mmCIF file of C-alpha atoms in Angstrom:
data_model
loop_
_atom_site.group_PDB
_atom_site.id
_atom_site.type_symbol
_atom_site.label_atom_id
_atom_site.label_comp_id
_atom_site.label_asym_id
_atom_site.label_seq_id
_atom_site.Cartn_x
_atom_site.Cartn_y
_atom_site.Cartn_z
ATOM 1 C CA MET A 7 89.039 33.434 94.280
ATOM 2 C CA LEU A 8 89.349 36.387 92.715
ATOM 3 C CA LYS A 9 85.441 37.178 92.197
ATOM 4 C CA ASP A 10 84.815 40.674 91.531
ATOM 5 C CA LYS A 11 88.408 41.898 91.030
ATOM 6 C CA THR A 12 89.794 43.469 88.713
ATOM 7 C CA PHE A 13 93.648 43.178 87.403
ATOM 8 C CA LEU A 14 95.946 45.051 85.172
ATOM 9 C CA ILE A 15 97.929 43.104 83.306
ATOM 10 C CA THR A 16 100.457 44.721 81.390
ATOM 11 C CA GLY A 17 103.499 42.307 78.643
ATOM 12 C CA ILE A 18 100.784 40.620 76.317
ATOM 13 C CA ALA A 19 102.808 40.370 72.808
ATOM 14 C CA ASP A 20 101.071 37.810 71.518
ATOM 15 C CA GLU A 21 98.686 34.214 72.906
ATOM 16 C CA GLN A 22 101.359 32.694 73.958
ATOM 17 C CA SER A 23 102.879 35.424 76.410
ATOM 18 C CA LEU A 24 103.393 34.740 79.745
ATOM 19 C CA ALA A 25 100.780 37.576 80.872
ATOM 20 C CA THR A 26 98.694 35.713 79.161
ATOM 21 C CA TYR A 27 97.669 33.135 80.748
ATOM 22 C CA ALA A 28 97.907 34.839 83.622
ATOM 23 C CA ALA A 29 95.019 36.546 82.451
ATOM 24 C CA LYS A 30 93.610 33.237 81.559
ATOM 25 C CA GLU A 31 93.694 32.192 85.340
ATOM 26 C CA ILE A 32 92.756 35.544 86.576
ATOM 27 C CA ILE A 33 89.554 34.808 84.760
ATOM 28 C CA LYS A 34 88.976 31.419 85.215
ATOM 29 C CA GLN A 35 88.846 32.098 89.387
ATOM 30 C CA GLY A 36 86.390 34.694 88.301
ATOM 31 C CA GLY A 37 88.748 37.804 88.270
ATOM 32 C CA SER A 38 88.919 40.140 85.435
ATOM 33 C CA VAL A 39 91.091 42.033 83.604
ATOM 34 C CA ILE A 40 92.691 45.664 81.556
ATOM 35 C CA CYS A 41 95.106 44.704 78.990
ATOM 36 C CA THR A 42 98.108 47.651 78.247
ATOM 37 C CA GLY A 43 99.135 47.264 74.860
ATOM 38 C CA LEU A 44 101.914 50.004 73.233
ATOM 39 C CA GLY A 45 100.692 51.592 70.300
ATOM 40 C CA VAL A 46 99.912 54.933 69.393
ATOM 41 C CA SER A 47 99.061 57.678 72.016
ATOM 42 C CA PRO A 48 98.027 61.517 71.456
ATOM 43 C CA PHE A 49 101.165 61.953 74.116
ATOM 44 C CA HIS A 50 103.253 60.503 71.302
ATOM 45 C CA LYS A 51 105.694 63.219 69.365
ATOM 46 C CA ASP A 52 107.255 63.373 65.664
ATOM 47 C CA LEU A 53 106.783 59.736 65.071
ATOM 48 C CA SER A 54 107.332 59.214 61.484
ATOM 49 C CA GLU A 55 105.379 57.045 58.979
ATOM 50 C CA LYS A 56 107.254 53.878 60.189
ATOM 51 C CA ALA A 57 106.927 54.087 63.470
ATOM 52 C CA LYS A 58 103.409 54.913 63.596
ATOM 53 C CA ALA A 59 102.802 52.219 61.318
ATOM 54 C CA PHE A 60 104.460 49.964 63.698
ATOM 55 C CA LEU A 61 102.727 50.907 66.560
ATOM 56 C CA ASN A 62 99.649 50.395 65.230
ATOM 57 C CA LYS A 63 99.971 47.142 63.852
ATOM 58 C CA ASN A 64 101.683 45.718 67.558
ATOM 59 C CA PHE A 65 98.455 47.317 69.445
ATOM 60 C CA GLU A 66 96.203 45.091 66.460
ATOM 61 C CA ASP A 67 98.704 42.028 66.846
ATOM 62 C CA PHE A 68 98.494 42.538 71.082
ATOM 63 C CA LYS A 69 94.506 44.045 70.714
ATOM 64 C CA GLU A 70 93.341 40.876 68.437
ATOM 65 C CA ALA A 71 95.330 38.289 70.636
ATOM 66 C CA VAL A 72 93.689 39.678 73.739
ATOM 67 C CA HIS A 73 90.384 39.260 72.485
ATOM 68 C CA ARG A 74 91.050 35.452 70.558
ATOM 69 C CA SER A 75 92.675 34.423 74.357
ATOM 70 C CA LEU A 76 90.590 36.474 77.076
ATOM 71 C CA GLY A 77 87.147 37.234 75.164
ATOM 72 C CA ASN A 78 85.976 40.528 75.374
ATOM 73 C CA SER A 79 88.146 41.539 78.790
ATOM 74 C CA ARG A 80 89.196 45.252 77.863
ATOM 75 C CA VAL A 81 92.342 46.552 76.046
ATOM 76 C CA GLU A 82 93.760 50.322 76.378
ATOM 77 C CA VAL A 83 97.165 51.663 74.347
ATOM 78 C CA LEU A 84 99.793 52.496 76.770
ATOM 79 C CA ASP A 85 103.708 53.462 76.161
ATOM 80 C CA ILE A 86 104.951 52.625 79.491
ATOM 81 C CA THR A 87 107.601 55.654 79.273
ATOM 82 C CA LEU A 88 105.677 58.787 78.552
ATOM 83 C CA GLU A 89 104.577 60.025 81.966
ATOM 84 C CA GLU A 90 101.498 61.002 79.855
ATOM 85 C CA ASN A 91 100.658 58.446 79.111
ATOM 86 C CA LEU A 92 100.008 56.894 82.565
ATOM 87 C CA ASP A 93 98.801 60.106 83.677
ATOM 88 C CA SER A 94 96.185 59.456 81.317
ATOM 89 C CA LEU A 95 95.223 56.071 81.758
ATOM 90 C CA SER A 96 95.392 56.010 85.595
ATOM 91 C CA ARG A 97 93.183 59.466 85.815
ATOM 92 C CA GLN A 98 90.698 58.372 82.818
ATOM 93 C CA LEU A 99 90.243 54.553 84.730
ATOM 94 C CA LYS A 100 89.223 56.921 88.151
ATOM 95 C CA GLU A 101 86.443 58.986 86.257
ATOM 96 C CA GLU A 102 85.420 55.242 85.157
ATOM 97 C CA GLY A 103 85.183 53.992 89.147
ATOM 98 C CA VAL A 104 87.645 51.207 88.477
ATOM 99 C CA LYS A 105 89.296 49.692 91.073
ATOM 100 C CA LEU A 106 92.242 48.074 90.558
ATOM 101 C CA ASN A 107 93.628 44.945 93.084
ATOM 102 C CA GLY A 108 96.220 44.394 91.643
ATOM 103 C CA LEU A 109 98.671 44.440 88.516
ATOM 104 C CA LEU A 110 100.706 42.507 86.845
ATOM 105 C CA HIS A 111 104.027 44.142 85.244
ATOM 106 C CA ALA A 112 105.757 41.730 82.869
ATOM 107 C CA ILE A 113 107.374 44.366 80.125
ATOM 108 C CA ALA A 114 110.840 43.894 79.611
ATOM 109 C CA MET A 115 113.124 45.690 76.563
ATOM 110 C CA ASP A 116 116.363 45.260 75.414
ATOM 111 C CA LYS A 117 117.901 46.213 72.067
ATOM 112 C CA THR A 118 120.850 44.864 72.587
ATOM 113 C CA ILE A 119 119.695 41.711 71.519
ATOM 114 C CA ARG A 120 119.420 40.736 67.898
ATOM 115 C CA ASN A 121 118.970 37.383 65.963
ATOM 116 C CA LYS A 122 119.729 35.420 69.404
ATOM 117 C CA LYS A 123 122.680 36.479 70.117
ATOM 118 C CA VAL A 124 123.602 38.993 72.262
ATOM 119 C CA LYS A 125 125.765 41.857 72.658
ATOM 120 C CA PRO A 126 128.710 41.847 74.779
ATOM 121 C CA LEU A 127 128.008 43.654 78.150
ATOM 122 C CA LEU A 128 130.995 46.200 76.883
ATOM 123 C CA GLU A 129 130.006 46.988 74.109
ATOM 124 C CA VAL A 130 126.116 48.126 75.498
ATOM 125 C CA THR A 131 125.740 51.823 75.608
ATOM 126 C CA LYS A 132 124.261 53.993 78.263
ATOM 127 C CA GLU A 133 121.480 55.300 76.092
ATOM 128 C CA GLU A 134 120.879 50.944 74.942
ATOM 129 C CA PHE A 135 121.442 50.010 78.674
ATOM 130 C CA CYS A 136 119.595 52.848 80.078
ATOM 131 C CA ASP A 137 116.424 52.266 77.354
ATOM 132 C CA THR A 138 116.455 48.399 79.216
ATOM 133 C CA MET A 139 116.616 49.507 82.647
ATOM 134 C CA ASP A 140 113.894 51.995 81.915
ATOM 135 C CA VAL A 141 111.162 49.433 79.936
ATOM 136 C CA SER A 142 112.384 46.849 82.091
ATOM 137 C CA ALA A 143 112.434 48.292 85.688
ATOM 138 C CA TYR A 144 111.646 51.615 86.644
ATOM 139 C CA SER A 145 108.307 51.398 84.849
ATOM 140 C CA LEU A 146 107.235 48.998 88.456
ATOM 141 C CA ILE A 147 107.252 52.631 90.020
ATOM 142 C CA ARG A 148 105.972 54.950 87.736
ATOM 143 C CA LEU A 149 103.442 53.038 86.393
ATOM 144 C CA THR A 150 102.352 51.747 90.874
ATOM 145 C CA ARG A 151 102.474 55.920 91.182
ATOM 146 C CA TYR A 152 100.507 56.623 89.279
ATOM 147 C CA LEU A 153 97.907 54.256 89.689
ATOM 148 C CA LEU A 154 98.072 55.357 93.517
ATOM 149 C CA LYS A 155 98.378 58.927 92.246
ATOM 150 C CA TYR A 156 94.424 58.909 91.075
ATOM 151 C CA GLY A 157 92.865 55.830 93.756
ATOM 152 C CA VAL A 158 92.861 53.143 91.395
ATOM 153 C CA LEU A 159 94.909 50.875 92.771
ATOM 154 C CA GLN A 160 93.465 49.522 95.681
ATOM 155 C CA ASN A 161 94.524 49.440 99.134
ATOM 156 C CA ASP A 162 95.217 45.690 99.687
ATOM 157 C CA ALA A 163 95.623 45.186 96.281
ATOM 158 C CA SER A 164 98.845 42.689 95.134
ATOM 159 C CA ILE A 165 101.550 43.918 92.472
ATOM 160 C CA CYS A 166 103.723 41.681 90.265
ATOM 161 C CA SER A 167 106.459 41.230 88.123
ATOM 162 C CA LEU A 168 108.370 38.359 86.092
ATOM 163 C CA SER A 169 111.869 38.347 86.405
ATOM 164 C CA TYR A 170 114.401 35.058 86.168
ATOM 165 C CA ILE A 171 117.420 33.333 87.278
ATOM 166 C CA ALA A 172 120.079 35.433 84.872
ATOM 167 C CA ALA A 173 118.932 38.357 87.412
ATOM 168 C CA ALA A 174 121.131 36.229 90.183
ATOM 169 C CA LYS A 175 123.676 34.609 88.474
ATOM 170 C CA VAL A 176 125.429 34.114 84.498
ATOM 171 C CA THR A 177 123.429 30.907 83.138
ATOM 172 C CA PHE A 178 124.740 28.894 80.595
ATOM 173 C CA HIS A 179 122.304 31.082 78.444
ATOM 174 C CA PRO A 180 123.781 34.610 79.034
ATOM 175 C CA TYR A 181 121.737 37.669 78.269
ATOM 176 C CA ARG A 182 123.615 40.085 79.702
ATOM 177 C CA ASN A 183 122.036 43.580 79.891
ATOM 178 C CA ILE A 184 118.807 42.658 80.294
ATOM 179 C CA SER A 185 119.726 40.606 83.015
ATOM 180 C CA ILE A 186 120.656 43.619 85.062
ATOM 181 C CA ALA A 187 117.860 45.415 84.248
ATOM 182 C CA LYS A 188 115.871 42.564 86.282
ATOM 183 C CA ALA A 189 118.289 42.507 89.031
ATOM 184 C CA ALA A 190 117.489 45.942 89.459
ATOM 185 C CA LEU A 191 113.407 44.753 89.143
ATOM 186 C CA GLU A 192 114.001 42.720 92.054
ATOM 187 C CA ARG A 193 115.326 44.862 94.369
ATOM 188 C CA ILE A 194 112.705 47.441 93.212
ATOM 189 C CA THR A 195 109.914 44.529 94.742
ATOM 190 C CA ILE A 196 111.537 44.436 98.153
ATOM 191 C CA GLU A 197 112.181 47.948 98.122
ATOM 192 C CA LEU A 198 108.032 49.179 97.265
ATOM 193 C CA ALA A 199 107.315 45.528 99.138
ATOM 194 C CA ASP A 200 108.059 47.218 102.285
ATOM 195 C CA GLU A 201 107.324 50.513 101.566
ATOM 196 C CA LEU A 202 103.860 49.477 100.223
ATOM 197 C CA GLY A 203 103.013 47.473 102.674
ATOM 198 C CA ARG A 204 103.179 49.713 105.748
ATOM 199 C CA SER A 205 101.222 52.885 103.800
ATOM 200 C CA HIS A 206 99.013 50.662 102.222
ATOM 201 C CA GLY A 207 99.196 47.222 102.659
ATOM 202 C CA ILE A 208 99.979 46.471 99.235
ATOM 203 C CA ARG A 209 101.732 43.376 98.909
ATOM 204 C CA VAL A 210 104.709 43.520 96.113
ATOM 205 C CA ASN A 211 106.374 40.410 94.671
ATOM 206 C CA ALA A 212 108.643 38.843 91.431
ATOM 207 C CA VAL A 213 108.250 35.236 90.029
ATOM 208 C CA ARG A 214 110.916 33.394 87.820
ATOM 209 C CA PHE A 215 110.612 31.207 85.626
ATOM 210 C CA SER A 216 111.868 28.822 83.546
ATOM 211 C CA PRO A 217 113.790 29.002 80.498
ATOM 212 C CA PHE A 218 110.288 29.527 78.124
ATOM 213 C CA MET A 219 110.343 29.550 74.052
ATOM 214 C CA GLY A 220 106.164 29.696 73.570
ATOM 215 C CA SER A 221 106.341 33.382 73.363
ATOM 216 C CA LYS A 222 107.941 36.260 70.467
ATOM 217 C CA ALA A 223 110.118 37.147 73.640
ATOM 218 C CA GLY A 224 110.961 33.636 74.433
ATOM 219 C CA ASN A 225 111.979 32.864 70.845
ATOM 220 C CA ALA A 226 113.880 36.188 70.801
ATOM 221 C CA THR A 227 116.536 35.122 72.780
ATOM 222 C CA LEU A 228 116.976 30.915 73.893
ATOM 223 C CA ASN A 229 116.979 28.225 71.527
ATOM 224 C CA GLU A 230 115.391 24.259 71.389
ATOM 225 C CA GLU A 231 119.051 23.477 73.217
ATOM 226 C CA ASP A 232 118.382 25.799 75.818
ATOM 227 C CA ILE A 233 115.475 24.125 76.630
ATOM 228 C CA GLU A 234 116.493 21.205 76.980
ATOM 229 C CA ILE A 235 119.670 21.985 79.002
ATOM 230 C CA SER A 236 117.536 23.345 81.976
ATOM 231 C CA ASN A 237 114.681 20.639 81.676
ATOM 232 C CA ARG A 238 117.683 18.113 82.278
ATOM 233 C CA MET A 239 118.685 20.311 85.383
ATOM 234 C CA SER A 240 115.218 20.958 86.768
ATOM 235 C CA PRO A 241 115.108 18.255 89.902
ATOM 236 C CA LEU A 242 110.906 18.565 88.330
ATOM 237 C CA GLY A 243 111.805 19.769 84.935
ATOM 238 C CA ASN A 244 110.873 22.867 83.053
ATOM 239 C CA ALA A 245 107.577 24.636 84.847
ATOM 240 C CA ALA A 246 104.585 24.876 82.425
ATOM 241 C CA PRO A 247 103.191 28.416 81.808
ATOM 242 C CA GLU A 248 100.399 27.209 83.449
ATOM 243 C CA ASP A 249 102.614 26.097 86.459
ATOM 244 C CA LEU A 250 103.123 29.887 86.561
ATOM 245 C CA ALA A 251 99.810 31.271 86.049
ATOM 246 C CA ASN A 252 99.213 29.764 89.150
ATOM 247 C CA GLU A 253 101.091 31.086 91.674
ATOM 248 C CA ILE A 254 100.608 34.540 90.476
ATOM 249 C CA VAL A 255 96.955 33.950 91.108
ATOM 250 C CA HIS A 256 98.099 32.856 94.793
ATOM 251 C CA LEU A 257 99.861 36.018 94.735
ATOM 252 C CA MET A 258 97.198 37.862 93.461
ATOM 253 C CA ARG A 259 94.517 36.043 96.392
ATOM 254 C CA PRO A 260 92.434 38.353 98.881
ATOM 255 C CA LYS A 261 94.275 39.129 102.379
ATOM 256 C CA SER A 262 97.180 37.347 101.722
ATOM 257 C CA ARG A 263 100.661 38.078 104.153
ATOM 258 C CA ILE A 264 103.013 36.872 101.275
ATOM 259 C CA THR A 265 105.180 39.904 100.147
ATOM 260 C CA GLY A 266 108.573 40.979 99.449
ATOM 261 C CA GLU A 267 109.153 37.284 98.186
ATOM 262 C CA ILE A 268 111.333 36.567 95.411
ATOM 263 C CA ARG A 269 109.707 32.901 94.083
ATOM 264 C CA HIS A 270 110.844 30.559 91.722
ATOM 265 C CA VAL A 271 108.482 28.754 89.513
ATOM 266 C CA ASP A 272 111.021 26.502 87.441
ATOM 267 C CA GLY A 273 111.307 23.331 88.725
ATOM 268 C CA GLY A 274 113.979 23.374 91.308
ATOM 269 C CA TYR A 275 116.551 24.760 88.373
ATOM 270 C CA HIS A 276 117.387 27.327 90.126
ATOM 271 C CA ILE A 277 119.104 25.192 92.652
ATOM 272 C CA THR A 278 121.303 23.114 90.100
ATOM 273 C CA GLY A 279 125.309 24.294 89.248
#
């Protein structure tokens, strides 16, 4: 289905990341992937030794996870908040003749979640709110802009981002700050679907997935009781990461006419009260 197609994958933190499952299925369907992870770039300024050590370890962990799960798939350093990093990577891909047929946006960050505790919204600072919005939502616009600027993202490409039900309603496992950013991400998805569909024939969709503890992100916010409750509430039970990967591949396939969708891969959890 995806033979000779190339996709940019963001958001891999470890082998159990949802983005990893999606990348595996893309490769299984004949495609290739370029994976980006947070690390030290030439565009980081005045980093402390502690910050450098953190970023270096993060990138090494990311690179090892990619190579264990996805073979020799290409990895690149990308800090989604740095315009210079995005410009440089997009220009490099253009110079190498890389043509992207799609991208997966699976990036999110929220410093108001610590040790499975969520800061009340009224206590969230402007900096925390804006940082979360920048990384988790606006980054989709920024990344797409640079890939289009250099002609790397092709006409008829597919953009897919990861969201979840808390973007639309308060759940029994409230997240607050990140939920608002995901709601913004979904609205960006819809607006870009209209804008890019008309200008480039590019499709833009988002997928809401079941609560999932397998990744670092899931472990930061959820516990086993949350998973059990959602599994009981969902008519088909919780979806598996492989279900999500199959849906992403479905949305990535060429010549589709699916765009502006907020899909649910959650066993029907979204229809329950």
